[in-house]
Amino acid sequence: MGRRPRIWYPGAVYHITNRGNGRANIFVEGDDRRLFLNKLSSIMKEHGIKLNAYCLMTNHYHLLLETGNVHIAESMRMLHTFYSKQYHLKYGTCGQLFQERYRSVLVQKENYLLEVSRYIHLTVRAGLVTLPEHYPWSSFRNYVNGDFGLIDPELILASFALDVTRAREAYRRFVYAKLADENYSLEGLISEDEILGSPEFVRETVALYG
């Protein structure tokens, strides 16, 4: 059976993840992560993408983004192709750097955008840092410090307050509410169509774009 085509439409929000082939590392040092983010930034400008959250671990990454008018598959192809080539040139390696296919879960903005952002920002709980904002390769520190950089915070912060400072603090408390919950996961809520949303949202989206 062939692969199910990815559902896409302009303005769609995705939680995108990928990891190294065979779970191998894809980021060795900070410069690797900077290269990845710089290329992502240029693609975002070219394709009209808004980045809501991210976390770059050692052997995988998480992105939460809203697409523009270019299919997400083209954006990710450009990112992976560029980064893989540069990685192999730098480290003298060859072959497939990433797993064969990245995962993209379509996210309903109204019901699940905040939850996915919280999940991404809590990825670093596995003994990497004491507090999530101490991890340098996650956008949570941008939300806490107010220096947004690549991040477009509007969708997330608007859910908490009109005042940005108050909204940032409210969002920090929202994320911390699940900090000690070792069982916190969204996996069981994702439909077989790789959609995270209400039953009505899943049905309507599949009917229109599936």
Coordinates of N, CA and C in Angstrom, one line a residue:
M1 N 0.9 -1.2 0.0 CA 0.0 0.0 0.0 C 0.9 1.2 0.0
G2 N 0.6 2.2 -0.8 CA 1.4 3.5 -0.9 C 1.1 4.3 0.3
R3 N 2.0 5.3 0.5 CA 1.9 6.2 1.6 C 0.7 7.1 1.4
R4 N 0.0 7.4 2.5 CA -1.1 8.4 2.5 C -0.5 9.8 2.2
P5 N -1.1 10.5 1.2 CA -0.6 11.9 1.0 C -0.8 12.8 2.2
R6 N 0.1 13.7 2.4 CA 0.0 14.6 3.5 C -1.1 15.6 3.2
I7 N -1.9 15.9 4.2 CA -2.9 16.9 4.0 C -2.3 18.2 4.2
W8 N -2.5 19.1 3.3 CA -2.0 20.5 3.3 C -2.9 21.5 2.7
Y9 N -2.9 22.7 3.3 CA -3.6 23.8 2.8 C -2.9 25.1 3.3
P10 N -3.0 26.2 2.6 CA -2.4 27.4 3.2 C -2.9 27.8 4.5
G11 N -2.0 28.1 5.5 CA -2.4 28.4 6.8 C -2.5 27.2 7.8
A12 N -2.2 26.0 7.2 CA -2.3 24.8 8.1 C -1.2 24.9 9.1
V13 N -1.5 24.4 10.3 CA -0.5 24.3 11.4 C 0.0 22.9 11.6
Y14 N 1.3 22.7 11.7 CA 1.8 21.3 11.8 C 2.8 21.2 13.0
H15 N 2.8 20.1 13.6 CA 3.8 19.7 14.5 C 4.7 18.7 13.7
I16 N 5.9 19.2 13.4 CA 6.8 18.4 12.5 C 8.0 17.9 13.4
T17 N 8.3 16.6 13.2 CA 9.4 16.0 13.9 C 10.2 15.1 12.9
N18 N 11.4 15.0 13.2 CA 12.3 14.0 12.5 C 13.5 13.7 13.4
R19 N 14.1 12.5 13.1 CA 15.3 12.2 13.9 C 16.3 11.6 13.0
G20 N 17.5 11.4 13.6 CA 18.6 10.8 12.8 C 18.3 9.4 12.4
N21 N 18.8 9.0 11.2 CA 18.7 7.7 10.7 C 19.3 6.7 11.7
G22 N 18.5 5.7 12.1 CA 19.0 4.8 13.2 C 19.1 5.4 14.5
R23 N 18.4 6.5 14.7 CA 18.5 7.3 15.9 C 19.8 7.9 16.2
A24 N 20.6 8.1 15.2 CA 21.9 8.7 15.3 C 21.8 10.2 15.5
N25 N 22.8 10.8 16.0 CA 22.8 12.3 16.2 C 22.7 13.0 14.9
I26 N 22.0 14.1 14.9 CA 22.0 15.0 13.7 C 22.6 16.3 14.0
F27 N 22.7 16.6 15.3 CA 23.4 17.9 15.8 C 24.5 17.5 16.7
V28 N 25.8 17.9 16.4 CA 26.9 17.6 17.2 C 27.3 18.7 18.1
E29 N 27.2 19.9 17.6 CA 27.5 21.1 18.4 C 26.6 22.3 18.0
G30 N 26.8 23.4 18.8 CA 25.9 24.5 18.6 C 25.9 25.1 17.2
D31 N 27.0 25.1 16.5 CA 27.1 25.6 15.2 C 26.2 24.8 14.2
D32 N 26.0 23.5 14.5 CA 25.1 22.7 13.6 C 23.7 23.2 13.8
R33 N 23.3 23.4 15.0 CA 21.9 23.9 15.3 C 21.7 25.3 14.7
R34 N 22.7 26.1 14.8 CA 22.6 27.5 14.2 C 22.4 27.4 12.7
L35 N 23.2 26.5 12.1 CA 23.1 26.3 10.6 C 21.7 25.9 10.3
F36 N 21.1 24.9 11.0 CA 19.8 24.4 10.8 C 18.7 25.6 10.9
L37 N 18.8 26.3 12.0 CA 17.9 27.4 12.2 C 18.0 28.5 11.2
N38 N 19.2 28.8 10.8 CA 19.4 29.9 9.8 C 18.8 29.5 8.5
K39 N 19.0 28.2 8.1 CA 18.4 27.8 6.8 C 16.8 27.8 7.0
L40 N 16.3 27.3 8.1 CA 14.9 27.4 8.3 C 14.4 28.8 8.2
S41 N 15.1 29.7 8.8 CA 14.7 31.1 8.7 C 14.6 31.6 7.3
S42 N 15.5 31.3 6.5 CA 15.5 31.8 5.1 C 14.3 31.1 4.3
I43 N 14.0 29.8 4.6 CA 12.9 29.2 4.0 C 11.6 29.8 4.5
M44 N 11.5 30.1 5.7 CA 10.3 30.7 6.3 C 10.0 32.0 5.6
K45 N 11.0 32.9 5.3 CA 10.8 34.1 4.6 C 10.4 33.9 3.2
E46 N 11.0 32.9 2.5 CA 10.7 32.6 1.1 C 9.3 32.0 1.0
H47 N 8.9 31.2 1.9 CA 7.6 30.5 1.8 C 6.5 31.0 2.7
G48 N 6.7 32.1 3.4 CA 5.7 32.7 4.2 C 5.3 31.9 5.4
I49 N 6.2 31.2 6.0 CA 6.0 30.3 7.2 C 6.1 31.1 8.5
K50 N 5.3 30.8 9.4 CA 5.4 31.4 10.8 C 5.7 30.2 11.7
L51 N 6.8 30.4 12.5 CA 7.3 29.4 13.4 C 6.7 29.8 14.8
N52 N 6.0 28.9 15.4 CA 5.4 29.1 16.7 C 6.2 28.6 17.9
A53 N 6.9 27.5 17.6 CA 7.7 26.8 18.7 C 8.7 25.9 18.0
Y54 N 9.8 25.6 18.7 CA 10.8 24.6 18.2 C 11.6 24.1 19.4
C55 N 12.2 23.0 19.2 CA 13.2 22.4 20.1 C 14.1 21.5 19.3
L56 N 15.4 21.8 19.4 CA 16.4 21.0 18.7 C 17.1 20.1 19.7
M57 N 16.9 18.8 19.7 CA 17.6 18.0 20.7 C 18.9 17.5 20.0
T58 N 19.5 16.3 20.4 CA 20.7 15.9 19.8 C 20.4 15.0 18.5
N59 N 19.4 14.1 18.6 CA 19.2 13.2 17.5 C 17.8 13.4 16.9
H60 N 17.1 14.5 17.3 CA 15.8 14.8 16.7 C 15.4 16.2 16.9
Y61 N 14.4 16.7 16.3 CA 13.9 18.1 16.4 C 12.4 18.1 16.4
H62 N 11.8 19.2 16.9 CA 10.4 19.5 16.9 C 10.2 20.9 16.3
L63 N 9.3 21.0 15.4 CA 8.9 22.3 14.9 C 7.3 22.5 15.0
L64 N 6.8 23.6 15.4 CA 5.4 23.9 15.4 C 5.3 25.1 14.5
L65 N 4.7 25.0 13.3 CA 4.7 26.1 12.4 C 3.4 26.2 11.6
E66 N 3.1 27.4 11.1 CA 2.0 27.7 10.2 C 2.5 27.9 8.8
T67 N 1.9 27.2 7.8 CA 2.4 27.3 6.5 C 1.9 28.5 5.7
G68 N 2.6 28.9 4.7 CA 2.1 30.0 3.8 C 1.5 29.3 2.6
N69 N 1.9 29.8 1.4 CA 1.3 29.3 0.1 C 2.1 28.2 -0.6
V70 N 3.2 27.7 0.1 CA 4.0 26.7 -0.5 C 3.7 25.4 0.3
H71 N 3.6 24.3 -0.3 CA 3.3 23.0 0.3 C 4.5 22.7 1.3
I72 N 4.1 22.2 2.5 CA 5.1 22.0 3.5 C 6.1 20.9 3.1
A73 N 5.7 20.0 2.2 CA 6.7 19.0 1.7 C 7.9 19.7 1.0
E74 N 7.6 20.7 0.3 CA 8.7 21.4 -0.4 C 9.6 22.2 0.6
S75 N 9.0 22.8 1.6 CA 9.8 23.5 2.6 C 10.7 22.5 3.3
M76 N 10.2 21.4 3.7 CA 11.0 20.4 4.5 C 12.1 19.7 3.6
R77 N 11.7 19.5 2.3 CA 12.7 19.0 1.4 C 13.9 19.9 1.3
M78 N 13.7 21.2 1.1 CA 14.8 22.2 1.0 C 15.6 22.2 2.3
L79 N 15.0 22.1 3.5 CA 15.7 22.2 4.7 C 16.5 20.9 4.9
H80 N 15.9 19.7 4.7 CA 16.7 18.5 4.9 C 17.8 18.3 3.9
T81 N 17.6 18.7 2.6 CA 18.6 18.5 1.6 C 19.8 19.4 1.9
F82 N 19.5 20.7 2.2 CA 20.6 21.6 2.6 C 21.4 21.1 3.8
Y83 N 20.7 20.8 4.9 CA 21.4 20.5 6.1 C 22.2 19.2 6.0
S84 N 21.6 18.2 5.3 CA 22.3 16.9 5.2 C 23.6 17.1 4.4
K85 N 23.5 17.9 3.3 CA 24.7 18.2 2.5 C 25.8 18.9 3.3
Q86 N 25.4 19.9 4.1 CA 26.4 20.6 4.9 C 27.0 19.7 6.0
Y87 N 26.1 18.9 6.6 CA 26.6 18.0 7.7 C 27.6 17.0 7.2
H88 N 27.3 16.4 6.0 CA 28.3 15.5 5.4 C 29.6 16.1 5.0
L89 N 29.5 17.3 4.5 CA 30.7 18.0 4.2 C 31.6 18.3 5.4
K90 N 30.9 18.7 6.5 CA 31.6 19.1 7.7 C 32.3 17.9 8.4
Y91 N 31.5 16.8 8.5 CA 32.0 15.7 9.3 C 32.5 14.5 8.4
G92 N 32.6 14.7 7.1 CA 33.1 13.6 6.3 C 32.3 12.3 6.2
T93 N 31.0 12.5 6.4 CA 30.1 11.3 6.4 C 29.3 11.2 5.1
C94 N 28.5 10.2 5.0 CA 27.7 10.0 3.8 C 26.5 9.2 4.1
G95 N 25.6 9.1 3.1 CA 24.4 8.3 3.4 C 23.2 9.1 3.9
Q96 N 22.2 8.5 4.4 CA 21.0 9.1 4.8 C 21.1 9.7 6.2
L97 N 21.1 11.0 6.4 CA 21.2 11.6 7.7 C 19.9 11.4 8.5
F98 N 18.8 11.8 7.9 CA 17.5 11.7 8.6 C 16.8 10.4 8.3
Q99 N 15.8 10.1 9.2 CA 14.9 9.0 8.9 C 14.3 9.2 7.5
E100 N 13.7 8.2 6.9 CA 13.3 8.3 5.6 C 12.2 9.4 5.4
R101 N 11.3 9.5 6.3 CA 10.2 10.5 6.2 C 9.9 11.2 7.5
Y102 N 9.9 12.5 7.4 CA 9.6 13.2 8.7 C 8.1 13.1 9.0
R103 N 7.8 13.3 10.2 CA 6.4 13.2 10.6 C 5.8 14.6 10.7
S104 N 4.6 14.7 10.2 CA 3.9 16.0 10.3 C 2.4 15.7 10.7
V105 N 2.1 16.2 11.9 CA 0.8 16.1 12.5 C 0.1 17.5 12.3
L106 N -1.1 17.4 11.6 CA -1.9 18.6 11.4 C -2.6 19.0 12.7
V107 N -2.4 20.2 13.1 CA -2.9 20.6 14.4 C -4.1 21.6 14.3
Q108 N -5.2 21.4 15.0 CA -6.3 22.3 15.1 C -5.8 23.5 16.0
K109 N -5.8 24.7 15.4 CA -5.3 25.9 16.2 C -6.1 26.1 17.5
E110 N -7.4 26.1 17.3 CA -8.3 26.5 18.4 C -8.1 25.6 19.6
N111 N -8.0 24.3 19.4 CA -8.1 23.3 20.5 C -6.7 22.8 21.0
Y112 N -5.7 22.8 20.1 CA -4.5 22.0 20.4 C -3.2 22.8 20.2
L113 N -3.2 24.0 19.7 CA -2.0 24.7 19.5 C -1.2 24.9 20.7
L114 N -1.9 25.3 21.8 CA -1.2 25.5 23.1 C -0.6 24.2 23.6
E115 N -1.4 23.2 23.6 CA -0.9 21.9 24.1 C 0.3 21.4 23.4
V116 N 0.3 21.5 22.1 CA 1.5 21.1 21.3 C 2.7 21.9 21.6
S117 N 2.5 23.2 21.8 CA 3.7 24.1 22.1 C 4.2 23.7 23.5
R118 N 3.3 23.4 24.4 CA 3.8 23.0 25.8 C 4.5 21.7 25.7
Y119 N 4.0 20.7 24.9 CA 4.7 19.4 24.8 C 6.1 19.6 24.2
I120 N 6.2 20.4 23.2 CA 7.5 20.7 22.6 C 8.5 21.3 23.6
H121 N 8.0 22.3 24.3 CA 8.9 23.0 25.3 C 9.2 22.1 26.5
L122 N 8.5 21.0 26.7 CA 8.8 20.1 27.8 C 9.7 18.9 27.4
T123 N 10.1 18.9 26.1 CA 10.9 17.8 25.6 C 12.2 17.7 26.4
V124 N 12.7 18.8 26.9 CA 14.0 18.8 27.5 C 14.0 18.3 29.0
R125 N 12.9 17.8 29.4 CA 12.8 17.4 30.8 C 13.7 16.2 31.1
A126 N 14.1 15.4 30.1 CA 14.8 14.2 30.3 C 16.3 14.4 30.9
G127 N 16.4 15.2 31.9 CA 17.7 15.3 32.6 C 18.6 16.3 31.9
L128 N 18.2 17.0 30.9 CA 19.1 17.9 30.2 C 19.3 19.2 31.0
V129 N 18.3 19.8 31.5 CA 18.4 21.0 32.3 C 17.4 21.0 33.4
T130 N 17.7 21.8 34.4 CA 16.8 21.9 35.6 C 15.5 22.5 35.2
L131 N 15.6 23.6 34.5 CA 14.4 24.4 34.0 C 14.3 24.4 32.5
P132 N 13.2 24.3 31.9 CA 13.1 24.3 30.4 C 13.7 25.6 29.8
E133 N 13.6 26.7 30.4 CA 14.1 28.0 29.8 C 15.7 28.0 29.8
H134 N 16.3 27.1 30.5 CA 17.7 27.0 30.5 C 18.3 26.3 29.3
Y135 N 17.5 25.6 28.5 CA 18.0 24.9 27.4 C 18.1 25.9 26.2
P136 N 19.3 26.0 25.6 CA 19.5 27.1 24.6 C 18.9 26.9 23.3
W137 N 18.5 25.7 23.0 CA 18.0 25.4 21.6 C 16.5 25.1 21.6
S138 N 15.8 25.8 22.4 CA 14.3 25.7 22.5 C 13.8 27.1 22.5
S139 N 12.6 27.3 21.9 CA 12.0 28.6 21.9 C 11.3 29.0 23.2
F140 N 11.3 28.1 24.2 CA 10.7 28.4 25.4 C 11.4 29.6 26.1
R141 N 12.7 29.6 26.0 CA 13.4 30.8 26.6 C 13.1 32.1 25.9
N142 N 12.7 32.0 24.6 CA 12.3 33.2 23.9 C 11.0 33.7 24.4
Y143 N 10.0 32.8 24.8 CA 8.8 33.2 25.4 C 9.0 33.8 26.8
V144 N 9.9 33.2 27.5 CA 10.2 33.6 28.9 C 10.9 35.0 28.9
N145 N 11.9 35.2 28.0 CA 12.7 36.4 28.0 C 12.1 37.5 27.2
G146 N 11.2 37.2 26.2 CA 10.6 38.2 25.4 C 11.4 38.6 24.2
D147 N 12.5 37.9 24.0 CA 13.3 38.1 22.8 C 13.0 37.0 21.8
F148 N 12.0 37.3 20.9 CA 11.4 36.2 20.1 C 12.2 35.7 18.9
G149 N 13.1 36.5 18.4 CA 13.9 35.9 17.3 C 13.1 35.4 16.1
L150 N 13.3 34.1 15.9 CA 12.6 33.4 14.7 C 11.1 33.3 15.0
I151 N 10.7 33.3 16.3 CA 9.4 32.9 16.7 C 8.4 34.0 16.4
D152 N 7.2 33.6 15.9 CA 6.0 34.4 15.8 C 5.1 34.1 17.0
P153 N 5.1 34.8 18.1 CA 4.4 34.4 19.3 C 2.9 34.8 19.3
E154 N 2.4 35.4 18.3 CA 1.1 36.0 18.4 C 0.0 35.0 18.7
L155 N 0.0 33.9 17.9 CA -1.0 32.9 18.1 C -1.1 32.3 19.5
I156 N 0.1 32.1 20.1 CA 0.1 31.5 21.4 C -0.2 32.5 22.5
L157 N 0.5 33.7 22.5 CA 0.4 34.6 23.6 C -1.0 35.3 23.6
A158 N -1.6 35.4 22.4 CA -3.0 36.0 22.4 C -4.0 35.2 23.1
S159 N -3.7 34.0 23.4 CA -4.6 33.2 24.2 C -4.6 33.5 25.7
F160 N -3.7 34.3 26.1 CA -3.5 34.5 27.6 C -3.8 35.9 28.0
A161 N -3.3 36.9 27.2 CA -3.6 38.3 27.6 C -3.2 39.2 26.4
L162 N -3.7 40.4 26.4 CA -3.4 41.4 25.4 C -2.0 42.0 25.6
D163 N -1.7 42.2 26.9 CA -0.4 42.7 27.3 C 0.6 41.6 27.2
V164 N 1.7 41.9 26.4 CA 2.7 40.8 26.1 C 3.4 40.3 27.3
T165 N 3.7 41.2 28.2 CA 4.4 40.8 29.5 C 3.6 39.9 30.3
R166 N 2.3 40.2 30.5 CA 1.4 39.4 31.2 C 1.2 38.0 30.5
A167 N 1.1 38.1 29.2 CA 0.8 36.9 28.4 C 2.0 35.9 28.5
R168 N 3.2 36.5 28.5 CA 4.4 35.6 28.6 C 4.5 34.9 30.0
E169 N 4.2 35.6 31.0 CA 4.2 35.0 32.3 C 3.1 34.0 32.5
A170 N 1.9 34.3 31.9 CA 0.8 33.3 31.9 C 1.2 32.0 31.2
Y171 N 1.8 32.2 30.0 CA 2.3 31.1 29.2 C 3.3 30.2 30.0
R172 N 4.2 30.9 30.7 CA 5.2 30.2 31.5 C 4.6 29.3 32.5
R173 N 3.6 29.9 33.2 CA 2.8 29.1 34.2 C 2.1 27.9 33.5
F174 N 1.5 28.1 32.4 CA 0.8 27.1 31.6 C 1.8 25.9 31.3
V175 N 3.0 26.2 30.9 CA 3.9 25.2 30.6 C 4.4 24.4 31.8
Y176 N 4.6 25.2 32.9 CA 5.1 24.6 34.1 C 4.1 23.7 34.8
A177 N 2.8 23.9 34.5 CA 1.8 23.1 35.1 C 1.9 21.7 34.8
K178 N 2.6 21.3 33.7 CA 2.8 19.9 33.4 C 4.3 19.5 33.6
L179 N 5.1 20.3 34.2 CA 6.5 20.0 34.3 C 6.8 18.7 35.0
A180 N 6.0 18.5 36.1 CA 6.3 17.3 36.9 C 5.5 16.1 36.5
D181 N 4.7 16.2 35.4 CA 3.8 15.1 35.0 C 4.6 14.2 34.0
E182 N 5.2 13.1 34.5 CA 6.0 12.2 33.7 C 5.2 11.5 32.6
N183 N 3.9 11.4 32.8 CA 3.1 10.7 31.8 C 2.5 11.6 30.7
Y184 N 2.8 12.9 30.8 CA 2.2 13.9 29.8 C 2.6 13.5 28.4
S185 N 1.6 13.3 27.6 CA 1.8 13.0 26.2 C 0.5 13.3 25.4
L186 N 0.7 13.6 24.1 CA -0.5 13.9 23.2 C -0.7 12.7 22.2
E187 N 0.1 11.7 22.3 CA 0.1 10.7 21.3 C -1.2 10.0 21.1
G188 N -1.9 9.7 22.2 CA -3.2 9.0 22.1 C -4.3 9.9 21.5
L189 N -4.1 11.1 21.4 CA -5.1 12.0 20.8 C -5.0 12.2 19.3
I190 N -4.0 11.7 18.7 CA -3.8 11.9 17.3 C -4.5 10.9 16.5
S191 N -5.3 11.3 15.4 CA -6.1 10.4 14.6 C -5.2 9.6 13.7
E192 N -5.8 8.6 13.1 CA -5.1 7.7 12.1 C -4.7 8.5 10.9
D193 N -5.3 9.7 10.7 CA -5.0 10.5 9.6 C -3.8 11.5 9.9
E194 N -3.2 11.4 11.1 CA -2.2 12.3 11.6 C -2.7 13.7 11.8
I195 N -3.9 13.8 12.4 CA -4.5 15.0 12.7 C -4.8 15.1 14.2
L196 N -4.4 16.2 14.8 CA -4.7 16.5 16.2 C -5.8 17.5 16.3
G197 N -7.0 17.1 16.6 CA -8.1 18.0 16.6 C -9.4 17.4 17.1
S198 N -10.4 18.1 17.2 CA -11.7 17.6 17.6 C -12.2 16.6 16.5
P199 N -13.1 15.7 16.8 CA -13.7 14.8 15.8 C -14.3 15.5 14.6
E200 N -14.9 16.6 14.9 CA -15.5 17.4 13.8 C -14.4 18.0 12.9
F201 N -13.4 18.5 13.5 CA -12.2 19.0 12.7 C -11.6 18.0 11.9
V202 N -11.4 16.8 12.4 CA -10.8 15.7 11.7 C -11.7 15.3 10.5
R203 N -13.0 15.1 10.7 CA -13.9 14.7 9.6 C -13.9 15.8 8.5
E204 N -14.1 17.1 8.9 CA -14.1 18.1 7.9 C -12.8 18.3 7.1
T205 N -11.7 18.1 7.8 CA -10.4 18.3 7.1 C -10.2 17.2 6.2
V206 N -10.5 15.9 6.6 CA -10.3 14.8 5.7 C -11.2 14.9 4.5
A207 N -12.5 15.4 4.7 CA -13.4 15.5 3.6 C -13.0 16.5 2.6
L208 N -12.4 17.6 3.1 CA -12.0 18.7 2.2 C -10.6 18.5 1.5
Y209 N -9.7 17.9 2.3 CA -8.3 17.9 1.8 C -7.7 16.5 1.7
G210 N -8.4 15.5 2.3 CA -7.8 14.2 2.4 C -7.8 13.4 1.0

